Short mmCIF file of C-alpha atoms in Angstrom, two decimals:
data_model
loop_
_atom_site.label_atom_id
_atom_site.label_comp_id
_atom_site.label_asym_id
_atom_site.label_seq_id
_atom_site.Cartn_x
_atom_site.Cartn_y
_atom_site.Cartn_z
CA SER A 52 34.79 12.40 30.24
CA LEU A 53 31.50 11.39 28.58
CA SER A 54 30.53 15.07 28.37
CA HIS A 55 33.74 15.89 26.49
CA TRP A 56 33.32 12.82 24.25
CA LEU A 57 29.73 13.81 23.32
CA ARG A 58 30.81 17.35 22.49
CA CYS A 59 33.54 16.00 20.22
CA LEU A 60 31.13 13.49 18.70
CA CYS A 61 28.56 16.19 17.97
CA TRP A 62 30.95 18.53 16.18
CA HIS A 63 32.65 15.68 14.42
CA GLU A 64 29.30 14.49 12.93
CA ILE A 65 28.25 18.04 12.01
CA LYS A 66 31.50 18.80 10.27
CA ASN A 67 31.95 15.45 8.63
CA GLY A 68 28.34 14.45 7.86
CA ASP A 69 29.12 13.77 4.23
CA LYS A 70 31.76 11.24 5.28
CA ILE A 71 29.40 8.97 7.22
CA ARG A 72 29.73 5.47 5.95
CA ARG A 73 26.54 3.84 4.62
CA SER A 74 25.96 0.33 3.44
CA PRO A 75 25.81 0.24 -0.38
CA SER A 76 23.02 -2.31 -0.16
CA ALA A 77 20.84 -0.24 2.21
CA LYS A 78 17.32 0.25 0.91
CA ALA A 79 16.58 3.19 3.14
CA VAL A 80 18.48 5.46 5.48
CA TRP A 81 17.64 6.45 8.99
CA LYS A 82 17.45 10.16 9.64
CA VAL A 83 18.98 11.70 12.73
CA GLU A 84 18.60 15.41 13.44
CA LEU A 85 20.15 17.51 16.17
CA GLU A 86 17.39 19.55 17.79
CA LYS A 87 17.84 23.29 18.36
CA ARG A 88 17.50 22.87 22.09
CA SER A 89 20.74 20.88 22.22
CA TYR A 90 23.80 22.34 23.84
CA PRO A 91 26.84 20.40 22.51
CA LEU A 92 29.38 22.45 24.47
CA THR A 93 27.78 21.28 27.70
CA GLY A 94 27.24 17.71 26.57
CA SER A 95 23.49 18.01 26.20
CA LEU A 96 22.23 16.44 22.97
CA ASN A 97 18.62 16.08 21.90
CA LEU A 98 18.24 13.96 18.76
CA THR A 99 15.22 13.33 16.60
CA ILE A 100 15.57 9.89 15.08
CA THR A 101 13.32 8.89 12.21
CA PRO A 102 13.52 5.36 10.83
CA PRO A 103 12.35 4.69 7.29
CA ALA A 104 8.72 3.64 6.94
CA ASP A 105 9.80 0.13 5.86
CA ALA A 106 12.28 -0.47 8.67
CA PRO A 107 11.89 -3.95 10.17
CA VAL A 108 10.14 -3.88 13.51
CA GLY A 109 12.23 -4.86 16.49
CA LYS A 110 14.98 -3.67 18.84
CA TYR A 111 17.85 -1.47 17.70
CA ASN A 112 20.97 -0.34 19.49
CA LEU A 113 21.88 3.31 18.93
CA THR A 114 25.62 3.62 19.15
CA ALA A 115 28.01 6.43 18.42
CA ARG A 116 31.64 6.12 17.36
CA TYR A 117 34.33 8.69 17.81
CA ARG A 118 37.76 7.68 16.57
CA ASN A 119 38.17 4.15 18.03
CA GLU A 120 35.68 4.52 20.82
CA GLU A 121 32.06 3.33 20.49
CA THR A 122 29.39 3.96 23.10
CA LEU A 123 25.88 2.69 23.41
CA LEU A 124 23.57 5.70 23.63
CA ALA A 125 20.16 4.02 23.75
CA THR A 126 18.14 0.96 22.88
CA LEU A 127 15.25 1.75 20.53
CA VAL A 128 12.25 -0.30 19.53
CA VAL A 129 10.73 0.28 16.07
CA LEU A 130 7.07 -0.64 15.53
CA PHE A 131 4.66 -0.32 12.61
CA ASN A 132 3.18 3.17 12.44
CA PRO A 133 -0.41 3.50 11.28
CA TRP A 134 -0.11 7.32 11.63
CA CYS A 135 2.55 7.38 8.87
CA PRO A 136 1.10 7.66 5.34
CA ASP A 137 4.08 5.73 3.93
CA ASP A 138 3.69 2.75 6.27
CA SER A 139 2.08 -0.35 4.91
CA VAL A 140 -0.36 -0.32 7.87
CA SER A 141 -1.34 3.34 7.44
CA LEU A 142 -4.85 4.02 8.64
CA SER A 143 -6.16 7.53 7.89
CA ASP A 144 -9.09 7.74 10.32
CA GLU A 145 -8.06 8.88 13.80
CA ALA A 146 -11.09 7.35 15.51
CA GLN A 147 -10.27 3.97 13.96
CA ARG A 148 -6.63 4.27 15.02
CA GLN A 149 -7.71 4.92 18.57
CA GLU A 150 -10.01 1.93 18.49
CA TYR A 151 -7.92 -0.60 16.60
CA VAL A 152 -4.44 0.26 17.91
CA MET A 153 -4.74 2.18 21.20
CA ASN A 154 -7.85 0.74 22.86
CA GLU A 155 -6.89 -1.75 25.56
CA HIS A 156 -10.46 -2.85 26.33
CA GLY A 157 -12.70 -4.72 23.89
CA ILE A 158 -15.62 -7.01 23.45
CA ILE A 159 -15.61 -10.51 21.95
CA TYR A 160 -18.90 -11.95 20.81
CA SER A 161 -19.90 -15.59 21.39
CA GLY A 162 -22.98 -17.75 21.77
CA SER A 163 -25.17 -18.50 18.79
CA GLU A 164 -26.79 -16.60 15.96
CA ASN A 165 -30.02 -16.32 17.94
CA TYR A 166 -28.40 -15.58 21.29
CA ILE A 167 -25.28 -13.39 20.96
CA ARG A 168 -23.32 -12.81 24.13
CA SER A 169 -20.89 -9.91 24.75
CA VAL A 170 -17.72 -10.98 26.57
CA PRO A 171 -15.45 -8.12 27.82
CA TRP A 172 -11.79 -8.70 27.01
CA ASP A 173 -8.78 -6.78 28.36
CA PHE A 174 -6.15 -6.62 25.60
CA GLY A 175 -3.58 -4.91 27.88
CA GLN A 176 -1.15 -4.22 25.05
CA PHE A 177 0.51 -1.45 27.05
CA GLU A 178 1.06 -3.44 30.22
CA GLU A 179 4.54 -3.79 31.72
CA ASP A 180 6.96 -5.93 29.68
CA MET A 181 4.61 -6.26 26.71
CA VAL A 182 7.30 -4.98 24.36
CA LYS A 183 9.72 -7.63 25.56
CA ILE A 184 7.03 -10.31 25.44
CA CYS A 185 5.94 -9.52 21.87
CA LEU A 186 9.50 -9.25 20.60
CA LYS A 187 10.22 -12.57 22.29
CA ILE A 188 7.37 -14.12 20.33
CA LEU A 189 9.05 -13.03 17.12
CA ASP A 190 12.50 -14.14 18.21
CA VAL A 191 11.50 -17.72 19.14
CA ASN A 192 9.46 -18.42 16.01
CA PRO A 193 10.86 -21.34 13.92
CA LYS A 194 11.70 -19.10 10.95
CA HIS A 195 13.96 -16.97 13.14
CA LEU A 196 15.61 -19.98 14.68
CA ALA A 197 16.26 -21.44 11.17
CA ASN A 198 17.58 -18.19 9.61
CA ALA A 199 17.64 -15.14 11.84
CA ALA A 200 18.88 -12.77 9.13
CA ASN A 201 16.10 -13.61 6.69
CA ASP A 202 13.48 -13.44 9.43
CA VAL A 203 14.53 -10.12 10.83
CA SER A 204 14.82 -8.49 7.39
CA ALA A 205 11.25 -9.68 6.56
CA ARG A 206 9.81 -8.00 9.63
CA CYS A 207 9.23 -4.81 7.62
CA ASN A 208 6.26 -6.62 6.03
CA PRO A 209 3.03 -6.91 7.99
CA ILE A 210 2.00 -9.84 5.79
CA TYR A 211 4.99 -11.78 7.02
CA VAL A 212 4.68 -10.67 10.60
CA SER A 213 0.95 -11.51 10.74
CA ARG A 214 1.60 -15.05 9.54
CA VAL A 215 4.42 -15.55 12.03
CA VAL A 216 2.30 -14.27 14.95
CA SER A 217 -0.69 -16.33 13.79
CA ALA A 218 1.48 -19.46 14.00
CA MET A 219 3.07 -18.47 17.31
CA ILE A 220 -0.14 -17.81 19.24
CA ASN A 221 -1.08 -21.51 19.04
CA SER A 222 1.31 -24.20 20.19
CA ASN A 223 0.84 -26.80 17.48
CA ASP A 224 4.11 -26.35 15.61
CA ASP A 225 6.34 -24.52 18.07
CA CYS A 226 6.63 -23.07 21.58
CA GLY A 227 3.50 -21.03 20.91
CA VAL A 228 1.68 -19.03 23.55
CA VAL A 229 -1.61 -21.00 24.00
CA GLU A 230 -2.41 -24.69 23.89
CA GLY A 231 -5.86 -25.45 22.61
CA ARG A 232 -8.35 -27.88 24.10
CA TRP A 233 -11.97 -28.14 23.00
CA SER A 234 -13.44 -30.39 25.63
CA ALA A 235 -12.86 -31.45 29.26
CA PRO A 236 -10.74 -32.46 31.12
CA TYR A 237 -8.69 -29.30 31.45
CA SER A 238 -6.20 -30.86 33.84
CA GLY A 239 -2.89 -29.06 34.32
CA GLY A 240 -4.35 -25.74 33.27
CA ASN A 241 -7.36 -23.48 33.16
CA GLU A 242 -10.59 -23.83 31.23
CA PRO A 243 -10.73 -21.48 28.25
CA THR A 244 -13.60 -19.60 29.92
CA HIS A 245 -11.29 -18.77 32.82
CA TRP A 246 -9.48 -16.06 30.84
CA SER A 247 -10.78 -12.48 30.51
CA GLY A 248 -7.67 -10.85 29.14
CA SER A 249 -4.46 -11.41 27.21
CA TYR A 250 -1.79 -10.05 29.49
CA PRO A 251 -1.93 -12.84 32.19
CA ILE A 252 -1.54 -15.40 29.41
CA LEU A 253 1.31 -13.62 27.65
CA LYS A 254 3.13 -12.83 30.89
CA ARG A 255 2.86 -16.41 32.09
CA TRP A 256 4.20 -17.72 28.76
CA TYR A 257 7.16 -15.37 29.03
CA ASP A 258 7.83 -16.17 32.72
CA ILE A 259 7.77 -19.96 32.23
CA ASN A 260 10.41 -19.83 29.49
CA CYS A 261 8.05 -19.90 26.48
CA GLN A 262 6.07 -22.92 27.46
CA SER A 263 2.49 -22.94 26.21
CA VAL A 264 -0.23 -21.77 28.57
CA LYS A 265 -3.19 -24.16 29.06
CA TYR A 266 -5.89 -23.84 27.68
CA GLY A 267 -7.59 -21.78 25.00
CA GLN A 268 -10.21 -21.88 22.32
CA CYS A 269 -10.86 -19.59 19.37
CA TRP A 270 -11.79 -16.43 21.29
CA VAL A 271 -8.71 -16.81 23.52
CA PHE A 272 -6.39 -17.28 20.53
CA ALA A 273 -7.93 -14.22 18.81
CA GLY A 274 -7.87 -12.03 21.90
CA VAL A 275 -4.21 -12.79 22.60
CA MET A 276 -3.17 -12.18 18.99
CA CYS A 277 -5.08 -8.88 18.95
CA SER A 278 -2.96 -7.69 21.86
CA VAL A 279 0.29 -8.60 20.17
CA MET A 280 -0.70 -6.99 16.84
CA ARG A 281 -1.82 -3.77 18.49
CA LEU A 282 1.40 -3.58 20.45
CA LEU A 283 3.35 -4.00 17.20
CA GLY A 284 1.34 -1.16 15.67
CA ILE A 285 -0.81 -3.13 13.25
CA PRO A 286 -4.50 -2.07 13.45
CA CYS A 287 -6.71 -5.04 14.19
CA ARG A 288 -10.13 -6.02 15.45
CA VAL A 289 -11.72 -9.25 16.72
CA ILE A 290 -14.37 -10.80 14.50
CA THR A 291 -17.04 -13.41 15.38
CA ASN A 292 -18.71 -15.54 12.69
CA PHE A 293 -21.81 -17.44 13.74
CA GLN A 294 -22.63 -20.79 12.13
CA SER A 295 -18.97 -20.96 11.04
CA ALA A 296 -18.01 -23.76 8.65
CA HIS A 297 -14.83 -25.79 8.90
CA ASP A 298 -14.17 -27.19 5.44
CA ASN A 299 -11.63 -29.94 5.96
CA ASN A 300 -11.30 -31.27 2.41
CA LYS A 301 -11.21 -27.89 0.65
CA ASN A 302 -14.17 -28.49 -1.65
CA LEU A 303 -16.02 -25.36 -0.35
CA THR A 304 -18.91 -27.45 0.90
CA ILE A 305 -19.78 -28.97 4.26
CA ASP A 306 -20.70 -32.61 3.49
CA VAL A 307 -22.85 -34.85 5.64
CA TYR A 308 -23.24 -38.44 4.65
CA HIS A 309 -26.23 -40.69 5.41
CA ALA A 310 -26.06 -44.45 4.99
CA ASP A 311 -28.67 -46.31 3.04
CA TYR A 312 -30.03 -49.53 4.50
CA GLY A 313 -27.18 -52.03 4.92
CA VAL A 314 -24.43 -49.55 4.04
CA ARG A 315 -21.67 -48.52 6.46
CA GLU A 316 -21.88 -44.85 7.40
CA LYS A 317 -19.24 -42.64 5.80
CA GLU A 318 -17.39 -40.36 8.14
CA THR A 319 -16.76 -36.66 7.51
CA ARG A 320 -14.36 -34.23 9.12
CA ASP A 321 -16.32 -31.18 7.95
CA SER A 322 -18.15 -29.40 10.70
CA ILE A 323 -20.23 -26.35 11.63
CA TRP A 324 -19.29 -24.40 14.76
CA ASN A 325 -21.98 -22.36 16.50
CA PHE A 326 -19.45 -19.51 16.46
CA HIS A 327 -15.81 -18.93 15.57
CA VAL A 328 -13.56 -15.99 16.32
CA TRP A 329 -10.66 -14.58 14.27
CA LEU A 330 -8.91 -11.27 13.62
CA GLU A 331 -8.93 -8.69 10.88
CA CYS A 332 -5.69 -6.79 10.46
CA TRP A 333 -5.34 -3.62 8.36
CA MET A 334 -2.57 -3.54 5.72
CA THR A 335 -1.81 -2.97 2.06
CA ARG A 336 -1.62 -5.97 -0.27
CA THR A 337 0.62 -4.84 -3.09
CA ASP A 338 1.62 -8.50 -3.50
CA LEU A 339 -1.87 -9.12 -4.93
CA ALA A 340 -2.60 -5.89 -6.78
CA LYS A 341 -0.80 -2.61 -7.40
CA ASP A 342 -4.05 -0.61 -7.56
CA GLY A 343 -4.98 -1.14 -3.96
CA LYS A 344 -7.90 -3.46 -4.73
CA TYR A 345 -7.12 -5.81 -1.88
CA ASP A 346 -5.81 -3.27 0.62
CA GLY A 347 -7.58 -2.92 3.93
CA TRP A 348 -8.95 -5.58 6.27
CA GLN A 349 -7.35 -9.02 6.12
CA VAL A 350 -8.51 -12.14 7.97
CA VAL A 351 -5.82 -13.64 10.18
CA ASP A 352 -6.74 -16.61 12.34
CA PRO A 353 -4.43 -18.02 15.05
CA THR A 354 -6.76 -20.92 15.96
CA PRO A 355 -5.10 -24.12 14.72
CA GLN A 356 -7.60 -25.58 12.20
CA GLU A 357 -5.82 -26.46 9.03
CA LYS A 358 -2.19 -26.02 7.92
CA SER A 359 -1.07 -23.23 5.61
CA ASP A 360 2.27 -23.86 3.89
CA SER A 361 2.80 -26.75 6.35
CA VAL A 362 2.19 -24.58 9.45
CA TYR A 363 -0.88 -24.05 11.60
CA CYS A 364 -1.61 -20.45 10.68
CA CYS A 365 -4.22 -18.68 8.53
CA GLY A 366 -4.11 -15.53 6.46
CA PRO A 367 -3.83 -12.70 5.80
CA ALA A 368 -6.81 -13.22 3.51
CA PRO A 369 -8.30 -10.03 2.04
CA VAL A 370 -11.93 -9.53 3.07
CA LYS A 371 -12.60 -8.02 -0.41
CA ALA A 372 -11.41 -11.25 -2.03
CA ILE A 373 -13.62 -13.35 0.29
CA LEU A 374 -16.61 -11.18 -0.59
CA ASP A 375 -16.08 -11.67 -4.34
CA GLY A 376 -15.23 -15.38 -4.04
CA GLU A 377 -11.72 -14.98 -5.48
CA THR A 378 -10.52 -18.26 -4.04
CA ASP A 379 -7.34 -18.38 -6.15
CA LEU A 380 -5.68 -15.70 -4.04
CA LYS A 381 -3.36 -16.10 -1.07
CA TYR A 382 -3.39 -16.56 1.80
CA ASP A 383 -6.06 -19.14 2.71
CA VAL A 384 -8.89 -17.31 0.95
CA PRO A 385 -10.72 -20.58 0.05
CA PHE A 386 -10.77 -21.71 3.69
CA VAL A 387 -12.15 -18.42 5.01
CA PHE A 388 -14.62 -18.16 2.12
CA ALA A 389 -15.98 -21.60 3.12
CA GLU A 390 -16.24 -20.47 6.79
CA VAL A 391 -18.76 -17.79 5.85
CA ASN A 392 -20.27 -19.03 2.62
CA ALA A 393 -20.07 -22.83 2.25
CA ASP A 394 -23.10 -24.82 1.17
CA CYS A 395 -24.23 -27.65 3.48
CA VAL A 396 -24.88 -30.75 1.42
CA ASP A 397 -26.48 -33.99 2.70
CA TRP A 398 -25.65 -37.14 0.71
CA LEU A 399 -27.24 -40.62 0.70
CA CYS A 400 -24.60 -43.35 0.30
CA LYS A 401 -26.05 -46.29 -1.59
CA ALA A 402 -25.02 -49.93 -1.62
CA ASP A 403 -23.63 -49.70 -5.17
CA GLY A 404 -21.17 -47.03 -4.08
CA THR A 405 -23.01 -44.09 -5.64
CA MET A 406 -24.16 -41.05 -3.69
CA THR A 407 -27.34 -39.03 -4.20
CA LYS A 408 -27.64 -35.44 -3.08
CA MET A 409 -30.53 -35.25 -0.67
CA LEU A 410 -30.40 -31.64 0.44
CA SER A 411 -28.36 -28.49 -0.22
CA ASP A 412 -28.57 -25.60 2.23
CA THR A 413 -27.06 -22.40 0.87
CA LYS A 414 -28.13 -20.05 3.65
CA SER A 415 -27.19 -21.35 7.08
CA VAL A 416 -23.42 -20.78 7.11
CA GLY A 417 -22.03 -17.36 8.00
CA GLN A 418 -24.52 -15.44 10.12
CA ASN A 419 -24.33 -12.16 12.05
CA ILE A 420 -20.62 -11.60 11.50
CA SER A 421 -19.85 -9.18 14.34
CA THR A 422 -17.24 -6.90 15.81
CA LYS A 423 -17.15 -4.08 18.39
CA ALA A 424 -18.09 -0.68 16.93
CA VAL A 425 -15.64 2.19 16.84
CA GLY A 426 -15.86 4.33 19.99
CA SER A 427 -18.70 2.41 21.63
CA ASN A 428 -19.58 -0.95 23.13
CA THR A 429 -22.29 -1.67 20.59
CA ARG A 430 -22.15 -4.61 18.21
CA LEU A 431 -21.39 -3.86 14.55
CA ASP A 432 -22.72 -6.35 12.01
CA ILE A 433 -20.32 -6.65 9.05
CA THR A 434 -21.82 -9.67 7.32
CA ASP A 435 -22.25 -7.64 4.15
CA LYS A 436 -18.42 -7.13 4.02
CA TYR A 437 -17.99 -10.90 3.73
CA LYS A 438 -20.85 -12.10 1.60
CA TYR A 439 -23.59 -10.77 -0.68
CA LYS A 440 -27.18 -11.49 0.10
CA GLU A 441 -28.26 -14.91 -1.06
CA GLY A 442 -28.82 -14.80 -4.81
CA GLY A 443 -27.07 -11.43 -5.21
CA PHE A 444 -23.68 -10.51 -6.59
CA SER A 445 -22.36 -7.20 -7.77
#
C-alpha cells in the first residue's frame, strides 16, 4: 500500500541519507527536512522543502524512489523570493514588498505634463490560472523553443527573465500577449482604452492558444508585464514619463528638420510622445558592478519601439546609470536616457546640403516622471531619480 511504501521510504531516506545520489555538476542542493509533526509509521509525512536561492523559476515534480518504484508526490512551482536575503531580487522593506509584489490594484498615470490623469489598473496577479499563464509565457518564448535546456537553466537570473518577458508581452517577434496599434481602426479587437486590468488579457491569450490579444498601447503593455513580474516574485512598479522622447537613430537628440526655400523637406523618425509608460523592476546587477552600484530599480519596457539584440524588448537598464548618463552600459541605457533627457534640436536644411542649427531645447523632454506611492493612491514624482536638474550634476 502507499502508506506502507511511504513508511519504508521515510526510514530508508533517514538511514541512508548520506547515500543519496547528487549530480556532480549541481551548483546548489535542495534541502528537504522531515518535520517533527510527521508520523512515518502511519504514513503521514510533513516535509519542509527549501530550494536554493538561485534555483530557476518554474515547475518542478517532486518524486520519491524506493527500490525500483518511483512515485510523484507533488508538483511544485518555484518563484523568485524578495523576502530571501540571498535572492537576487531581495527587497528589505516590507511595505515596499507589499506594494511592489503583493498589491493587485494599482494606478497608471497618463495625459500630459500639465494634465496628469490617474487610471486605476487591476493587476490580478493572484487570479485563477495565473501561475499556468505566466509559466506558459516563459515556455513559448523563442529562446525556449530554440534551446529549452539553456532557457530553463537561465531562469534563475531576473535579468534574463525580464528580457524574455519584455519581449513576450508584445507580439512583434513571437506569439506575444498583446498586439499594439496606435491609431484607429481597431477592427477585430478592442481599443487600448477598453482595458482596465491585465487578467482578462492574459486569460484570453492563454485560452486562444497563445494568439495575441488586440489591441494595446504603452500603458497596456506595462500593466500586463507588471502582473507577470509580480506573479514571478520580481518587485516592480509602473512608471510614466511625460514628454517622452523616442530617439530612433541613437544620437541622443530628437532632430526636427526644416527645409529652406526650394529644398525638399527631410524626414525624421524621431518623435516626442505626450507620455510613455514602462516598468521598473528591482534586482541586483552584479554583471555590471560587484559593489552594488547598479543594484536596485531597472527600467524594463515591453512596448515595441526599437530592437535590442535583434528582438523588440528593452532593459533592464539601471536607473542609476540613466541618472549619471552612463550610456555605455547594458541593457538599452542610451535609449532610455534619451527618453528622459534628450535635447530637441531644430535644423535648417540648405540648398547646398549643409544644415544649420536653429534651436536647441534642453528642458522639454522628461517631465513629471511618476509612479504610485507605497501604501497610498497618491502620485510619487521620481524625476530626480532619472535626471539632475538642468545645469546640475553631482
